[in-house]
Short mmCIF file of C-alpha atoms in Angstrom, two decimals:
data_model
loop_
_atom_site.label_atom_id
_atom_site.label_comp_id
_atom_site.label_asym_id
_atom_site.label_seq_id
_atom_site.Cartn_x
_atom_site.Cartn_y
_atom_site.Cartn_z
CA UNK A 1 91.39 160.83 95.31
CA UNK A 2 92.57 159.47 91.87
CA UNK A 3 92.70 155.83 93.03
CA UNK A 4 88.97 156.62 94.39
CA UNK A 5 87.84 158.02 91.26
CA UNK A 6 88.94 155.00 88.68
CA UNK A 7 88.28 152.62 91.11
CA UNK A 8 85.04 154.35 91.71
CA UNK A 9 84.67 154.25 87.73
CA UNK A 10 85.59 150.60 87.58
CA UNK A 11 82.33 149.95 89.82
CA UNK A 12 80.29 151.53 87.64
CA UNK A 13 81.71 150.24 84.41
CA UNK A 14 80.56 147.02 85.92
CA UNK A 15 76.91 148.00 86.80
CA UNK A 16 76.84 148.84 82.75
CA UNK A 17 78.11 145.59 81.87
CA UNK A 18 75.99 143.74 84.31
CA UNK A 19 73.16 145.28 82.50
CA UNK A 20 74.46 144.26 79.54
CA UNK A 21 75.06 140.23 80.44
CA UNK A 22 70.93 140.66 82.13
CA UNK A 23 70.02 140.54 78.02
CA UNK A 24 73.16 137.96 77.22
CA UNK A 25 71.06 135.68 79.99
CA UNK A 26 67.84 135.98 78.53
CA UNK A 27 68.75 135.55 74.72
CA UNK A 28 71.64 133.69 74.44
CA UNK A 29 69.48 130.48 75.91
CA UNK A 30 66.59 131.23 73.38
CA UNK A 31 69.25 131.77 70.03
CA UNK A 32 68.40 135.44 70.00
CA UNK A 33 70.41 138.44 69.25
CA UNK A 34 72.04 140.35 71.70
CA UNK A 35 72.14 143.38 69.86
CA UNK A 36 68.49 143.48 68.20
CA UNK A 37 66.12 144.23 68.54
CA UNK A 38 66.23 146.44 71.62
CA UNK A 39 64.92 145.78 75.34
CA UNK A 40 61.40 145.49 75.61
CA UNK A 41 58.84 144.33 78.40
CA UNK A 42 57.97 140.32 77.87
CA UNK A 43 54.43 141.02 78.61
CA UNK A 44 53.56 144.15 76.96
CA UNK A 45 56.04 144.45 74.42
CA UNK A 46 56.90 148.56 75.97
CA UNK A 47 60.22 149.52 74.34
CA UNK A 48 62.26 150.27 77.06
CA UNK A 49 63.81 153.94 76.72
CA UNK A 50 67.51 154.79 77.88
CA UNK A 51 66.64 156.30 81.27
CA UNK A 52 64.63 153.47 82.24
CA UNK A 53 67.62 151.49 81.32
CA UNK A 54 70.17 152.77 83.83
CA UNK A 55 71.35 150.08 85.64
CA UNK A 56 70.10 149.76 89.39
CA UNK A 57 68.79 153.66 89.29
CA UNK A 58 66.22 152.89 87.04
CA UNK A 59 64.76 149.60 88.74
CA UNK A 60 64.47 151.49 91.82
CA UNK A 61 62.76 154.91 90.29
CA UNK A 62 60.14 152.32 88.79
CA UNK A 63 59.60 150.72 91.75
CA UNK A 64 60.24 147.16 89.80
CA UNK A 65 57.45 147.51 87.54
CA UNK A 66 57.09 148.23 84.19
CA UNK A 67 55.94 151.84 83.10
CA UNK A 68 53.66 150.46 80.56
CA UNK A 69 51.98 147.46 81.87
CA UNK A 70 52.94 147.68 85.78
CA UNK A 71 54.25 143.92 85.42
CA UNK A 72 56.71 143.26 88.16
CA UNK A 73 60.52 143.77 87.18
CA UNK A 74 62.53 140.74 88.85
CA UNK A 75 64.80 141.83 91.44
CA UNK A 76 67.22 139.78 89.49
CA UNK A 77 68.10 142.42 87.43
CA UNK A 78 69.95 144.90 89.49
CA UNK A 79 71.81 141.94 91.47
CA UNK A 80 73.27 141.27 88.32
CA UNK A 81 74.46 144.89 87.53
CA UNK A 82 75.70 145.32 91.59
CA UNK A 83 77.16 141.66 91.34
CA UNK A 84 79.34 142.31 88.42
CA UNK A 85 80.27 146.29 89.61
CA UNK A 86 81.37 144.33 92.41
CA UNK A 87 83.61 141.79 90.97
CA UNK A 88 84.98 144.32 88.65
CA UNK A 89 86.31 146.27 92.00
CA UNK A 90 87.58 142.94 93.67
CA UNK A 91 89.32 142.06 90.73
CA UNK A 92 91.03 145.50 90.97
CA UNK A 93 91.90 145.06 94.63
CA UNK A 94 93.46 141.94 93.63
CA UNK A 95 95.25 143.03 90.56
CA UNK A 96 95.67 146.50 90.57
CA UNK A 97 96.04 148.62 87.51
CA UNK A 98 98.18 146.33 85.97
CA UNK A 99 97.93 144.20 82.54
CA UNK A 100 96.09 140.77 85.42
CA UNK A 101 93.46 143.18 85.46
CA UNK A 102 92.19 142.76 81.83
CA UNK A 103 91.91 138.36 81.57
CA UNK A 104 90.39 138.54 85.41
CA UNK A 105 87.36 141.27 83.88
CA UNK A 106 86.98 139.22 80.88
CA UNK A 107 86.61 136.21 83.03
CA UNK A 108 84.22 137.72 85.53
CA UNK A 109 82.17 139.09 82.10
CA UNK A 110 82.05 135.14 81.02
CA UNK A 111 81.01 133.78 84.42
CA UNK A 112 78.20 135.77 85.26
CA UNK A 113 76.11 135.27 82.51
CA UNK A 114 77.42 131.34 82.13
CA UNK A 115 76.34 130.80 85.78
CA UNK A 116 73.11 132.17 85.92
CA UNK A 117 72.13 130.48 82.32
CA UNK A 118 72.98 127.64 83.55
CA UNK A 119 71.13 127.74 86.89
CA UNK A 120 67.76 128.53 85.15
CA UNK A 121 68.79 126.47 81.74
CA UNK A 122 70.73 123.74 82.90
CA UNK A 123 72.86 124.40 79.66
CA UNK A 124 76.67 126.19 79.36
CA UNK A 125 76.40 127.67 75.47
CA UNK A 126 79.42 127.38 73.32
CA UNK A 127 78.90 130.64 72.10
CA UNK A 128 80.59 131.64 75.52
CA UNK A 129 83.00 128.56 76.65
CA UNK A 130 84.34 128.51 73.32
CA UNK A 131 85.52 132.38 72.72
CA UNK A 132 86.25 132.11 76.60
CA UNK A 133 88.26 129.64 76.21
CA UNK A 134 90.64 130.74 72.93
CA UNK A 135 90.28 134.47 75.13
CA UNK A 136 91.71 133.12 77.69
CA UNK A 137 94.90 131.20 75.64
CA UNK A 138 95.05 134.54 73.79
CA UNK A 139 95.45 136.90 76.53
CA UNK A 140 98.04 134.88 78.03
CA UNK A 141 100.15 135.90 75.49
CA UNK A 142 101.83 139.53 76.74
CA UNK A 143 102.29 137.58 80.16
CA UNK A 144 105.46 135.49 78.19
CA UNK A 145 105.71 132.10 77.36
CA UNK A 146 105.84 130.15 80.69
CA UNK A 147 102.26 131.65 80.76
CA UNK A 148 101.06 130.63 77.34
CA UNK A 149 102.16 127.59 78.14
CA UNK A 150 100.38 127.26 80.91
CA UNK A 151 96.80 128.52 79.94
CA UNK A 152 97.16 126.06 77.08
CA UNK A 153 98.22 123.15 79.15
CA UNK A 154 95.47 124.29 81.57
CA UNK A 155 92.80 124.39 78.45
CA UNK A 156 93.30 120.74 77.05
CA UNK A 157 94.49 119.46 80.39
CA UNK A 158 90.77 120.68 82.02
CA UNK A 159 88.96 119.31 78.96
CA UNK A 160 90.69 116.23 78.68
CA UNK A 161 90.15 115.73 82.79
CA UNK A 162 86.27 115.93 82.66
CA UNK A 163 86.02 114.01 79.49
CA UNK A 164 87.31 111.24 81.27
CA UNK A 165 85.44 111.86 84.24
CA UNK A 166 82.35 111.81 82.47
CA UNK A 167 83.58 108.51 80.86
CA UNK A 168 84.15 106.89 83.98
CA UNK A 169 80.89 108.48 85.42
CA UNK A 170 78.85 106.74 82.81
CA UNK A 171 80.38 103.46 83.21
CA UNK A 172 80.10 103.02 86.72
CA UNK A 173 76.78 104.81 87.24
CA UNK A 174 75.08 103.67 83.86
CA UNK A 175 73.84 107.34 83.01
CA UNK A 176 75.25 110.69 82.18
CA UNK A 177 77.51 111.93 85.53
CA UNK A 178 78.39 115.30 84.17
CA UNK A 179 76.76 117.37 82.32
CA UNK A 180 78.31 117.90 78.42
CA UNK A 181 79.32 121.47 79.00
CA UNK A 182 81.30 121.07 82.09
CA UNK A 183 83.95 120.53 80.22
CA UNK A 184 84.33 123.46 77.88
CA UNK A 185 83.90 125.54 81.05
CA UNK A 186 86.41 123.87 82.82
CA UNK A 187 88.60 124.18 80.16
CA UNK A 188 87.97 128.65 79.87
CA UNK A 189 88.95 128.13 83.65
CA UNK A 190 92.21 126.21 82.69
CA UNK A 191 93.09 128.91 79.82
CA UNK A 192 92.45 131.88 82.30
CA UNK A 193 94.13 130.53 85.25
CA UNK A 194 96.37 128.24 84.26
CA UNK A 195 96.63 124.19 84.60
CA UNK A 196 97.82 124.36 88.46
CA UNK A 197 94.26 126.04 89.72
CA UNK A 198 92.49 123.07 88.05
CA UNK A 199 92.75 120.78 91.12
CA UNK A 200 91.56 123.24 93.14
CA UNK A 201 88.73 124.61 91.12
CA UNK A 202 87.51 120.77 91.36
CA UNK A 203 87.91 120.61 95.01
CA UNK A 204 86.36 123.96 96.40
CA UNK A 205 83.57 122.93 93.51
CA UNK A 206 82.81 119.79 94.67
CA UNK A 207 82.94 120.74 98.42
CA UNK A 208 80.98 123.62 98.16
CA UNK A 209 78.05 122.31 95.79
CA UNK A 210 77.99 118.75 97.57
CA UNK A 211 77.11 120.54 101.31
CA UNK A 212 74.72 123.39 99.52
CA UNK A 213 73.73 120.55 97.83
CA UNK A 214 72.63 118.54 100.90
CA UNK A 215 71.65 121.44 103.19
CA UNK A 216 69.16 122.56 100.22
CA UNK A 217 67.85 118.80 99.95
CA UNK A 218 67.10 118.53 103.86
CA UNK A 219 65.33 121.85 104.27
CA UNK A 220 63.30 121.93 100.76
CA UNK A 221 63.24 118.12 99.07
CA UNK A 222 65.24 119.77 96.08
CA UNK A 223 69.23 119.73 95.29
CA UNK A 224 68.84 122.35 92.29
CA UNK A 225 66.53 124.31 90.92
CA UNK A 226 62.93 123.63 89.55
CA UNK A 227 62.95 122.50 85.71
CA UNK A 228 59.86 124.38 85.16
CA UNK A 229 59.90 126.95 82.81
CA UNK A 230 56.87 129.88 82.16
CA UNK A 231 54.15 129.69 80.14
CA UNK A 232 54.31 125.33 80.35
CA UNK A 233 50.92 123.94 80.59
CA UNK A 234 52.45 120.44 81.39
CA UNK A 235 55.88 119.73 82.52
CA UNK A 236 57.69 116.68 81.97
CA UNK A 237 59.01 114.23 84.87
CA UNK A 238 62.41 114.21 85.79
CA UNK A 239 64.01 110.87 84.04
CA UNK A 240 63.83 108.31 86.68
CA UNK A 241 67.25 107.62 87.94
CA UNK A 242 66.95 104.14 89.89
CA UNK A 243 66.68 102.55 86.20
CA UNK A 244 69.63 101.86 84.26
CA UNK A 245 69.23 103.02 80.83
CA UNK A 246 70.24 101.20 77.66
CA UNK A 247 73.88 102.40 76.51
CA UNK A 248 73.01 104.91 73.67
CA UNK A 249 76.47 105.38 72.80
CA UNK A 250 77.52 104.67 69.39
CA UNK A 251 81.97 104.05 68.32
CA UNK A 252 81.32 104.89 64.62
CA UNK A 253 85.32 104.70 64.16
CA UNK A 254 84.56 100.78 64.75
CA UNK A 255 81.81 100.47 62.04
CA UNK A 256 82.81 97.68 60.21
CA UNK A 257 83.43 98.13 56.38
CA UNK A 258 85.00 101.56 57.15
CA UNK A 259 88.47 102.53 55.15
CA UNK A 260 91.69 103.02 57.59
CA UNK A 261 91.58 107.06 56.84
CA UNK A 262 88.14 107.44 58.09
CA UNK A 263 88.49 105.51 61.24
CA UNK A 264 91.44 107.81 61.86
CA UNK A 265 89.88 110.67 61.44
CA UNK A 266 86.49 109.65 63.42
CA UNK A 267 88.51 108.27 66.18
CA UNK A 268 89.57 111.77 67.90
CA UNK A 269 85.89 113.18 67.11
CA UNK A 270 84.43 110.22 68.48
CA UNK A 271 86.43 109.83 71.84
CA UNK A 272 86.83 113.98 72.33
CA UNK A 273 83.29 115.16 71.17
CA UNK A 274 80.09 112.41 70.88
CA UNK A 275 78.12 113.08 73.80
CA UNK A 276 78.14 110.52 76.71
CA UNK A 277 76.01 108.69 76.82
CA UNK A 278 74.06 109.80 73.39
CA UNK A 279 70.48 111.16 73.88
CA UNK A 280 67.86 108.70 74.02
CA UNK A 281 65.68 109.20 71.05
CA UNK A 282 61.63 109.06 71.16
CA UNK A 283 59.03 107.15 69.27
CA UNK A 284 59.38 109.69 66.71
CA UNK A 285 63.21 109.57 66.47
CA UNK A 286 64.25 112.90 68.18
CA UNK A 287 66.50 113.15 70.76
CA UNK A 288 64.31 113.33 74.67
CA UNK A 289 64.54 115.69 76.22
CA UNK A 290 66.38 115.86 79.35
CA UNK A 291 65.01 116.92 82.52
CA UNK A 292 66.29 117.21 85.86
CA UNK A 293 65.05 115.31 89.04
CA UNK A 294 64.84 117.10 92.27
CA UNK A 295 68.39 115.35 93.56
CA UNK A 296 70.29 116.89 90.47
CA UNK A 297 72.25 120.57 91.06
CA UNK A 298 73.99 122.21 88.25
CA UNK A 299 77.44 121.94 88.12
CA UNK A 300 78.36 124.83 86.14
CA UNK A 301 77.46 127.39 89.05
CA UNK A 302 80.15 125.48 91.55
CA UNK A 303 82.77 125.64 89.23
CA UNK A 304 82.18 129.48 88.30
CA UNK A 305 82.50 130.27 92.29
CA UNK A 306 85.67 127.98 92.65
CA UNK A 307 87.20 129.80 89.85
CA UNK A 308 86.16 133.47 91.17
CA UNK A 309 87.54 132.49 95.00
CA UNK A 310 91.18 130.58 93.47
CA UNK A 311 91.76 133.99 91.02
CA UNK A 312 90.46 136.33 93.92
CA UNK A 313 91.41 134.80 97.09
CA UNK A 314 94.94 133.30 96.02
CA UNK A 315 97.11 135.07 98.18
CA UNK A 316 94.66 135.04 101.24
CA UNK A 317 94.07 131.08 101.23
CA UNK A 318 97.96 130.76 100.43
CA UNK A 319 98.55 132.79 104.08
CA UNK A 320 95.72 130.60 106.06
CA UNK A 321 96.24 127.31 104.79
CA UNK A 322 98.62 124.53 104.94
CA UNK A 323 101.60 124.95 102.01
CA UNK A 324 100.73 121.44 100.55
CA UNK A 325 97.20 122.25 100.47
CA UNK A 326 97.88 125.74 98.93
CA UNK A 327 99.50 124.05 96.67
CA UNK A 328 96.46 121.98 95.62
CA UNK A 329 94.25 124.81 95.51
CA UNK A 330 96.66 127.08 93.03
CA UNK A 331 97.10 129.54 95.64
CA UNK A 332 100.48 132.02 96.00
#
């Protein structure tokens, strides 16, 4: 009856947070606070009061509507609360009440909102990879040093992977291959699960997204999700991908006339950080801006389930697969 009880509170500790990470979505894309000011219908502007806040109970005593304007309330909502109550309780069955309990909540806190910003943004903020990512090194620590070690290693090791990967990408394809986030989110995978799950992660990722991917292409005409956004009188067309676009990318460690200091110290920012290829800039000199054509699919969403089934499903697909394959996957 104990173990019922906290595992029982777990659940619902997640339902809170999952309404919590429904406001992280909407602002976080948009620069807002999270704390300020507080929840409020989009339409109407209602201030929404604590019991219509309760997460699930409350979208089902309104009947998805607003109680001020009647606007519908996305069903959304409460699948995030009931998704993240649910991770929070397979994380437990994985972990138990031990100290692997506390990185694998903070990374299923990190993923949900990262995945679902990124479905309807196409964008992974740095105000998430980037805490994620030092969280992750950091809470390696009390594990010992093999493990520090390792969520390090995995950190730079997953960065450093996908930046060259999106190198190659745009060489042989002559256009951006990845998108510029992938990386930091690869690398708050690396720091949480360590450097030997990062083979994996990229495997079950690319597997899983490529026949999604191709299933959702044959049934609807689309790979990922629409670009529009509400409240857009005109949308703009997806850049056309059968042209090869000029290479915008700029070496400014190469400039010539530069001092020996500064080309050392724009060399690492240069090869680590400029975006590949740059942004193509308008008539007016601002950077375009990108839009997705019906083949493209978010990445970031693949990699967040690849990461959720290696740190949840380790020991299972360690049992039902091959050893070498295990192996590959980060499993046992």
């Amino acid at each position: 009856m104990v173990e019922g009880f906290f595992a029982a509170w777990l659940f619902v500790t997640g339902l809170v947070v999952g309404s919590f990470l429904n406001v992280v979505i909407a602002r976080v894309p948009e620069g807002l606070s999270i704390v300020r000011p507080r929840s409020r219908c989009p339409k109407c502007g209602h201030v929404i009061a604590w019991y219509e806040n309760i997460p699930v109970v409350s979208w089902l005593a309104l009947r998805a509507r607003c109680s001020g304007c009647g606007t519908p309330i996305s069903a959304r909502y409460p699948m995030v609360e009931i998704l993240t109550g649910l991770l929070y309780f397979a994380c437990l069955r994985r972990f138990g009440w031990t100290y692997e309990l506390v990185p694998a909540l903070v990374l299923v806190t990190l993923l949900v909102p990262l995945t679902f910003i990124d479905l309807d943004h196409w964008i992974l903020p740095f105000s998430l990879t980037l805490p994620g990512i030092a969280a992750g090194v950091l809470l390696a620590i009390p594990l010992g040093t093999d493990a520090l070690l390792a969520a390090a290693t995995g950190a730079v090791g997953g960065f450093l992977a996908f930046r060259l990967m999106e190198y190659v990408g745009w060489k042989v394809f002559k256009k951006e291959a990845l998108g510029a986030g992938d990386k930091y989110l690869v690398a708050m995978l690396g720091a949480f699960l360590s450097w030997r799950a990062l083979l994996g992660i990229l495997f079950l990722a690319s597997l899983q997204g490529a026949v999604v991917g191709s299933l959702m292409l044959a049934l609807t005409g689309r790979a990922g999700p629409s670009s529009e956004t509400s409240g857009d009188s005109e949308v703009p067309e997806p850049m056309d991908d059968s042209a090869d676009p000029e290479p915008t990318m700029t070496w400014d460690f190469a400039r010539s006339g530069l001092p020996l200091w500064k080309r050392v110290l724009l060399f690492p920012v240069c090869v680590l950080f400029q975006p590949i290829p740059d942004a193509p800039l308008d008539e007016e000199g601002e950077e375009e801006e990108w839009v997705p054509g019906p083949t493209n699919i978010p990445f970031g969403p693949w990699l967040a389930l690849a990461g959720l089934e290696v740190m949840l499903l380790g020991p299972w697909l360690a049992s039902v697969l091959p050893s070498n394959l295990s192996l590959l996957l980060g499993a046992g």
